[in-house]
CSV table of C-alpha atoms in Angstrom, one decimal:
chain,number,residue,atom,x,y,z
A,1,MET,CA,87.7,154.3,-15.7
A,2,GLU,CA,84.7,153.5,-17.8
A,3,HIS,CA,84.8,156.9,-19.4
A,4,ILE,CA,88.5,156.5,-20.2
A,5,THR,CA,87.9,153.0,-21.7
A,6,LEU,CA,85.0,154.3,-23.8
A,7,ALA,CA,87.1,157.2,-25.0
A,8,THR,CA,89.9,154.9,-25.9
A,9,GLU,CA,87.6,152.7,-27.9
A,10,ILE,CA,86.2,155.7,-29.8
A,11,THR,CA,89.7,156.8,-30.6
A,12,ASP,CA,90.6,153.4,-31.9
A,13,ILE,CA,87.5,153.3,-34.1
A,14,GLN,CA,88.3,156.8,-35.5
A,15,GLU,CA,91.9,155.8,-36.2
A,16,SER,CA,90.7,152.6,-38.0
A,17,ASP,CA,88.2,154.6,-40.1
A,18,SER,CA,90.8,157.2,-41.0
A,19,ALA,CA,93.2,154.4,-42.1
A,20,GLN,CA,90.5,153.0,-44.4
A,21,THR,CA,89.6,156.3,-45.9
A,22,PRO,CA,89.6,156.0,-49.7
A,23,PRO,CA,91.7,158.3,-51.8
A,24,THR,CA,90.4,161.8,-51.7
A,25,ARG,CA,89.0,163.4,-54.8
A,26,THR,CA,91.1,166.2,-56.1
A,27,PRO,CA,89.6,168.5,-58.8
A,28,VAL,CA,91.0,168.1,-62.3
A,29,SER,CA,93.0,171.1,-63.1
A,30,LEU,CA,93.2,172.9,-66.5
A,31,TRP,CA,96.6,171.5,-67.4
A,32,GLU,CA,95.4,168.0,-66.6
A,33,ARG,CA,92.4,168.4,-68.9
A,34,VAL,CA,94.6,169.7,-71.7
A,35,ALA,CA,97.1,166.9,-71.3
A,36,LEU,CA,94.4,164.2,-71.1
A,37,GLY,CA,92.7,165.7,-74.1
A,38,ALA,CA,96.0,165.5,-76.0
A,39,VAL,CA,96.6,161.9,-75.0
A,40,LEU,CA,93.0,161.0,-76.1
A,41,LEU,CA,93.5,162.8,-79.4
A,42,ILE,CA,96.7,160.8,-79.9
A,43,SER,CA,94.9,157.6,-79.1
A,44,ALA,CA,92.0,158.5,-81.5
A,45,PHE,CA,94.4,159.3,-84.3
A,46,PHE,CA,96.3,156.0,-84.1
A,47,ASN,CA,93.1,154.0,-83.7
A,48,ILE,CA,90.9,155.7,-86.3
A,49,PHE,CA,93.1,157.4,-88.9
A,50,GLN,CA,92.5,155.8,-92.3
A,51,LEU,CA,90.6,153.0,-90.6
A,52,ASP,CA,88.5,152.6,-93.7
A,53,GLN,CA,91.6,151.4,-95.5
A,54,GLN,CA,91.9,148.3,-93.2
A,55,GLY,CA,89.3,146.4,-95.2
A,56,TYR,CA,87.1,144.2,-93.1
A,57,GLY,CA,89.7,143.1,-90.6
A,58,ASN,CA,89.3,139.5,-89.6
A,59,LEU,CA,87.1,138.2,-92.5
A,60,TYR,CA,85.8,135.3,-90.3
A,61,TYR,CA,84.1,137.7,-87.9
A,62,ALA,CA,83.2,140.2,-90.6
A,63,ALA,CA,81.3,137.4,-92.4
A,64,ALA,CA,79.5,136.5,-89.2
A,65,VAL,CA,78.4,140.2,-88.7
A,66,LYS,CA,76.9,140.2,-92.2
A,67,SER,CA,75.1,137.0,-91.5
A,68,MET,CA,73.8,138.2,-88.2
A,69,LEU,CA,72.3,141.2,-89.9
A,70,ALA,CA,70.0,138.9,-91.9
A,71,ASN,CA,67.7,137.8,-89.2
A,72,PHE,CA,67.2,137.5,-85.4
A,73,HIS,CA,68.0,133.8,-85.4
A,74,ASN,CA,71.5,134.4,-86.9
A,75,PHE,CA,71.9,137.4,-84.6
A,76,PHE,CA,71.2,135.6,-81.4
A,77,PHE,CA,73.2,132.4,-82.2
A,78,VAL,CA,76.1,134.4,-83.8
A,79,SER,CA,75.8,132.3,-87.0
A,80,PHE,CA,78.8,132.4,-89.3
A,81,ASP,CA,76.8,131.7,-92.4
A,82,PRO,CA,73.5,133.2,-93.7
A,83,GLY,CA,71.9,129.8,-93.6
A,84,GLY,CA,72.4,129.4,-89.9
A,85,PHE,CA,74.5,126.2,-90.2
A,86,VAL,CA,77.4,126.9,-87.9
A,87,THR,CA,78.3,129.5,-85.3
A,88,VAL,CA,81.6,131.4,-84.9
A,89,ASP,CA,84.0,130.5,-82.1
A,90,LYS,CA,83.2,133.5,-79.8
A,91,PRO,CA,80.3,134.4,-77.5
A,92,PRO,CA,77.9,137.1,-78.8
A,93,LEU,CA,78.4,140.4,-77.0
A,94,GLY,CA,81.3,141.8,-79.0
A,95,LEU,CA,79.8,140.8,-82.3
A,96,TRP,CA,76.4,142.1,-81.3
A,97,ILE,CA,77.9,145.6,-80.8
A,98,GLN,CA,79.5,145.4,-84.2
A,99,VAL,CA,76.1,144.4,-85.7
A,100,VAL,CA,74.5,147.4,-84.1
A,101,SER,CA,77.2,149.6,-85.6
A,102,ALA,CA,76.7,148.0,-89.0
A,103,LYS,CA,72.9,148.5,-88.7
A,104,ILE,CA,73.3,152.2,-87.9
A,105,PHE,CA,76.1,153.1,-90.4
A,106,GLY,CA,75.6,150.3,-93.0
A,107,PHE,CA,77.7,147.2,-93.4
A,108,SER,CA,81.3,148.2,-94.2
A,109,GLY,CA,84.8,147.7,-93.0
A,110,LEU,CA,84.7,151.0,-91.1
A,111,SER,CA,81.4,150.3,-89.4
A,112,ILE,CA,82.6,146.9,-87.9
A,113,LEU,CA,86.0,148.2,-87.0
A,114,LEU,CA,84.9,151.4,-85.4
A,115,PRO,CA,83.5,149.9,-82.1
A,116,GLU,CA,86.9,148.4,-81.2
A,117,ALA,CA,88.7,151.6,-82.1
A,118,ILE,CA,86.4,153.6,-79.8
A,119,ALA,CA,86.8,151.0,-77.1
A,120,GLY,CA,90.6,151.5,-77.3
A,121,VAL,CA,90.2,155.3,-76.8
A,122,LEU,CA,87.8,154.8,-73.9
A,123,SER,CA,90.3,152.3,-72.3
A,124,VAL,CA,93.0,155.0,-72.4
A,125,ALA,CA,90.7,157.5,-70.6
A,126,LEU,CA,89.6,154.9,-68.0
A,127,LEU,CA,93.1,153.9,-67.3
A,128,TYR,CA,94.0,157.5,-66.6
A,129,PHE,CA,91.3,157.9,-64.0
A,130,LEU,CA,92.1,154.5,-62.4
A,131,VAL,CA,95.7,155.4,-61.9
A,132,ARG,CA,95.1,159.0,-61.1
A,133,ARG,CA,92.8,158.3,-58.1
A,134,VAL,CA,95.6,156.5,-56.3
A,135,PHE,CA,98.9,157.7,-57.7
A,136,GLY,CA,98.1,161.2,-58.9
A,137,PRO,CA,97.6,163.0,-62.2
A,138,ALA,CA,101.2,162.6,-63.5
A,139,ALA,CA,101.2,158.8,-63.1
A,140,GLY,CA,97.7,158.7,-64.7
A,141,LEU,CA,98.9,160.6,-67.7
A,142,VAL,CA,102.0,158.4,-68.1
A,143,ALA,CA,99.9,155.2,-67.9
A,144,ALA,CA,97.3,156.6,-70.4
A,145,LEU,CA,100.0,157.7,-72.9
A,146,THR,CA,101.8,154.3,-72.6
A,147,LEU,CA,98.6,152.4,-73.4
A,148,ALA,CA,97.8,154.8,-76.3
A,149,LEU,CA,101.3,154.3,-77.8
A,150,THR,CA,101.7,150.6,-77.2
A,151,PRO,CA,102.0,149.1,-80.7
A,152,ILE,CA,100.1,145.8,-80.0
A,153,SER,CA,97.3,147.8,-78.4
A,154,VAL,CA,97.0,150.0,-81.5
A,155,VAL,CA,97.0,147.1,-83.8
A,156,THR,CA,94.3,145.3,-81.7
A,157,ASN,CA,92.2,148.5,-81.6
A,158,ARG,CA,92.2,148.6,-85.4
A,159,ASN,CA,90.9,145.1,-85.8
A,160,ASN,CA,87.4,143.6,-85.4
A,161,THR,CA,88.4,140.9,-82.9
A,162,PRO,CA,86.8,141.8,-79.6
A,163,ASP,CA,89.9,142.1,-77.5
A,164,SER,CA,89.7,145.9,-77.1
A,165,LEU,CA,86.2,145.7,-75.9
A,166,LEU,CA,87.3,143.0,-73.4
A,167,VAL,CA,90.1,145.3,-72.1
A,168,LEU,CA,87.6,148.2,-71.7
A,169,THR,CA,85.2,145.9,-69.8
A,170,LEU,CA,87.9,144.6,-67.4
A,171,LEU,CA,89.2,148.1,-66.7
A,172,LEU,CA,85.7,149.1,-65.8
A,173,ALA,CA,85.5,146.1,-63.5
A,174,SER,CA,88.8,147.1,-62.0
A,175,TRP,CA,87.4,150.4,-61.0
A,176,CYS,CA,84.4,148.8,-59.4
A,177,VAL,CA,86.3,146.3,-57.4
A,178,SER,CA,88.6,149.0,-56.1
A,179,LEU,CA,85.6,151.0,-54.9
A,180,ALA,CA,84.2,147.8,-53.4
A,181,ALA,CA,87.4,147.1,-51.5
A,182,GLU,CA,87.7,150.7,-50.3
A,183,LYS,CA,84.1,151.1,-49.1
A,184,GLY,CA,83.2,147.5,-48.3
A,185,ARG,CA,80.0,147.9,-50.3
A,186,LEU,CA,78.4,144.8,-51.6
A,187,ARG,CA,76.8,146.6,-54.5
A,188,TRP,CA,80.1,147.6,-56.0
A,189,LEU,CA,81.4,144.0,-55.7
A,190,LEU,CA,78.2,142.6,-57.4
A,191,LEU,CA,78.6,145.2,-60.2
A,192,THR,CA,82.2,144.0,-60.6
A,193,ALA,CA,80.9,140.4,-61.0
A,194,LEU,CA,78.2,141.5,-63.5
A,195,ILE,CA,80.8,143.3,-65.6
A,196,VAL,CA,83.2,140.4,-65.6
A,197,GLY,CA,80.3,138.2,-66.6
A,198,LEU,CA,79.7,140.4,-69.5
A,199,GLY,CA,83.4,140.0,-70.3
A,200,PHE,CA,82.9,136.3,-70.4
A,201,ASN,CA,80.2,136.9,-73.1
A,202,ILE,CA,82.9,138.7,-75.1
A,203,LYS,CA,85.8,136.3,-75.0
A,204,MET,CA,84.8,133.5,-72.5
A,205,LEU,CA,87.4,132.4,-70.0
A,206,GLN,CA,89.9,135.1,-70.9
A,207,ALA,CA,87.7,137.4,-68.9
A,208,TYR,CA,88.3,135.2,-65.8
A,209,LEU,CA,92.0,135.8,-65.7
A,210,VAL,CA,91.4,138.8,-63.4
A,211,VAL,CA,89.0,137.0,-61.1
A,212,PRO,CA,91.6,135.6,-58.6
A,213,ALA,CA,93.2,139.1,-58.3
A,214,PHE,CA,89.8,140.8,-57.8
A,215,GLY,CA,88.9,138.2,-55.1
A,216,LEU,CA,92.1,138.8,-53.2
A,217,VAL,CA,91.8,142.6,-53.4
A,218,TYR,CA,88.3,142.4,-51.8
A,219,LEU,CA,89.2,139.6,-49.3
A,220,LEU,CA,92.3,141.4,-48.0
A,221,GLY,CA,91.3,145.0,-48.4
A,222,ALA,CA,87.6,145.4,-47.6
A,223,PRO,CA,87.0,147.1,-44.2
A,224,LEU,CA,84.6,144.3,-43.0
A,225,ARG,CA,84.7,141.2,-40.9
A,226,TRP,CA,86.2,138.2,-42.5
A,227,ARG,CA,82.9,136.3,-42.4
A,228,THR,CA,81.1,139.2,-44.2
A,229,ARG,CA,83.8,139.4,-46.9
A,230,ILE,CA,83.5,135.7,-47.6
A,231,VAL,CA,79.7,135.9,-47.8
A,232,HIS,CA,80.0,138.9,-50.2
A,233,LEU,CA,82.5,137.0,-52.4
A,234,ALA,CA,80.1,134.0,-52.5
A,235,LEU,CA,77.3,136.2,-53.6
A,236,ALA,CA,79.5,137.9,-56.2
A,237,ALA,CA,80.5,134.4,-57.5
A,238,LEU,CA,76.9,133.5,-57.9
A,239,VAL,CA,76.2,136.7,-59.9
A,240,LEU,CA,79.3,136.0,-62.0
A,241,LEU,CA,78.1,132.6,-62.9
A,242,VAL,CA,74.5,133.6,-63.7
A,243,VAL,CA,75.6,136.4,-66.0
A,244,SER,CA,78.4,134.4,-67.6
A,245,LEU,CA,76.3,131.3,-68.4
A,246,SER,CA,73.0,133.0,-69.3
A,247,TRP,CA,73.6,133.0,-73.1
A,248,VAL,CA,75.7,129.8,-73.0
A,249,LEU,CA,72.9,127.8,-71.4
A,250,ALA,CA,70.3,129.4,-73.6
A,251,VAL,CA,72.1,128.0,-76.6
A,252,ASP,CA,72.9,124.6,-75.1
A,253,LEU,CA,69.3,124.1,-74.0
A,254,THR,CA,68.0,124.9,-77.4
A,255,PRO,CA,67.5,121.6,-79.4
A,256,ALA,CA,70.4,121.1,-81.8
A,257,SER,CA,67.9,120.9,-84.7
A,258,GLN,CA,66.7,124.4,-84.0
A,259,ARG,CA,70.1,126.2,-83.9
A,260,PRO,CA,73.4,126.3,-85.7
A,261,TYR,CA,76.2,123.9,-84.8
A,262,VAL,CA,78.6,125.4,-82.2
A,263,GLY,CA,81.7,126.0,-84.3
A,264,SER,CA,85.1,124.8,-83.0
A,265,SER,CA,83.4,122.7,-80.3
A,266,GLN,CA,83.6,118.9,-80.2
A,267,ALA,CA,80.2,118.3,-78.7
A,268,ASN,CA,78.1,121.0,-80.3
A,269,SER,CA,78.0,122.8,-77.0
A,270,GLU,CA,79.0,126.3,-75.9
A,271,ILE,CA,80.1,124.9,-72.5
A,272,ASP,CA,82.5,122.6,-74.4
A,273,LEU,CA,83.7,125.6,-76.5
A,274,ALA,CA,84.3,127.8,-73.4
A,275,PHE,CA,86.3,125.2,-71.5
A,276,GLY,CA,87.9,123.5,-74.5
A,277,TYR,CA,88.8,125.5,-77.6
A,278,ASN,CA,88.5,128.9,-75.9
A,279,GLY,CA,89.8,127.6,-72.5
A,280,LEU,CA,92.4,125.1,-71.7
A,281,GLU,CA,93.4,124.6,-75.3
A,282,ARG,CA,94.5,128.2,-75.5
A,283,LEU,CA,97.0,127.6,-72.8
A,284,THR,CA,98.2,124.1,-73.6
A,285,GLY,CA,98.1,124.3,-77.4
A,286,TYR,CA,96.6,120.8,-77.4
A,287,HIS,CA,93.6,120.4,-79.8
A,288,ARG,CA,91.4,117.4,-79.5
A,289,GLY,CA,90.7,115.5,-82.7
A,290,ASN,CA,87.4,116.2,-84.4
A,291,SER,CA,84.7,113.8,-83.5
A,292,SER,CA,82.5,112.3,-86.2
A,293,ALA,CA,79.7,114.7,-85.3
A,294,SER,CA,81.8,117.8,-85.3
A,295,THR,CA,82.0,120.4,-88.0
A,296,PRO,CA,85.4,121.8,-89.0
A,297,SER,CA,85.8,125.5,-88.2
A,298,THR,CA,87.2,128.2,-90.4
A,299,ALA,CA,88.5,129.9,-87.2
A,300,THR,CA,90.8,126.9,-86.5
A,301,VAL,CA,92.6,127.4,-89.8
A,302,VAL,CA,92.7,131.2,-89.4
A,303,ALA,CA,94.0,131.1,-85.9
A,304,ALA,CA,96.7,128.6,-86.8
A,305,SER,CA,97.9,130.6,-89.8
A,306,GLU,CA,97.8,134.1,-88.3
A,307,ASN,CA,98.6,133.7,-84.6
A,308,GLY,CA,101.1,130.8,-84.4
A,309,GLY,CA,100.9,128.0,-82.0
A,310,ALA,CA,99.1,128.3,-78.7
A,311,GLY,CA,100.7,127.8,-75.3
A,312,PRO,CA,102.2,129.7,-72.4
A,313,LEU,CA,104.9,131.4,-74.6
A,314,ARG,CA,102.4,132.6,-77.2
A,315,LEU,CA,103.1,136.2,-76.4
A,316,PHE,CA,106.7,135.8,-77.6
A,317,ASN,CA,105.7,134.4,-81.0
A,318,THR,CA,107.1,136.3,-84.0
A,319,GLN,CA,103.6,137.0,-85.4
């Protein structure tokens, strides 16, 4: 009886393991490579063709890039003006990449638009592999082609606002969390948290929109005990906060007299900017009145004129 019981337990374990086996890797055939290459060429064409005729894109961020090229102080604090008086309304990572491009190729409209255009092409490729590993090559190609041809995606990829870089970052995080849930490996989950934290340093709380879904995927899908999953998620949350707030706290802990004013904030604070202007106000459309200590932001005027009012129905605006 003991032998029978042991054999039954081994069989149950084997069946459980086979049920949790991640998608098998199938080699990429020649027709897939040709088709994917064609999709990527289409994406590159729409994103990069005559990109130099787009001017400087969003002049607010273009001016910041030029200012950040002047010295390290402006670079680190993402100063809008050469004198280091006020910052832009975004965290640094997306603009830092544009500064590096401008440093290599010289400051021009093309050099600051190119990083977002390339990020758009890479997002198409990454989406293909994400979908392919679960649903097969045909579905992956359809998903990639759809993203490459989506008008709003193309328009965003041809602009210097860092949305395309954020999309690429979150797609990469999606890949990592899927591996974490399939394998139950903590390192993949921590890498997911690190990448989302970098996304926070591109567009602040917008990067966190995926966090509830990522948490549920790991909590419900990882082949581990419930207690282990919860501990892993707690560690990932810690990594997420550390990476997200590293630059924000560095700015806020710097004496105000030694750094620019935090543009679009009410309290000269990056924390206030993250949870206020770049947080709840994006959803509610409610903008707090300027305090006596605040500095008016060019971004507020630009956003109001170009993007329409904020709120839950913003995606359906005519502009």
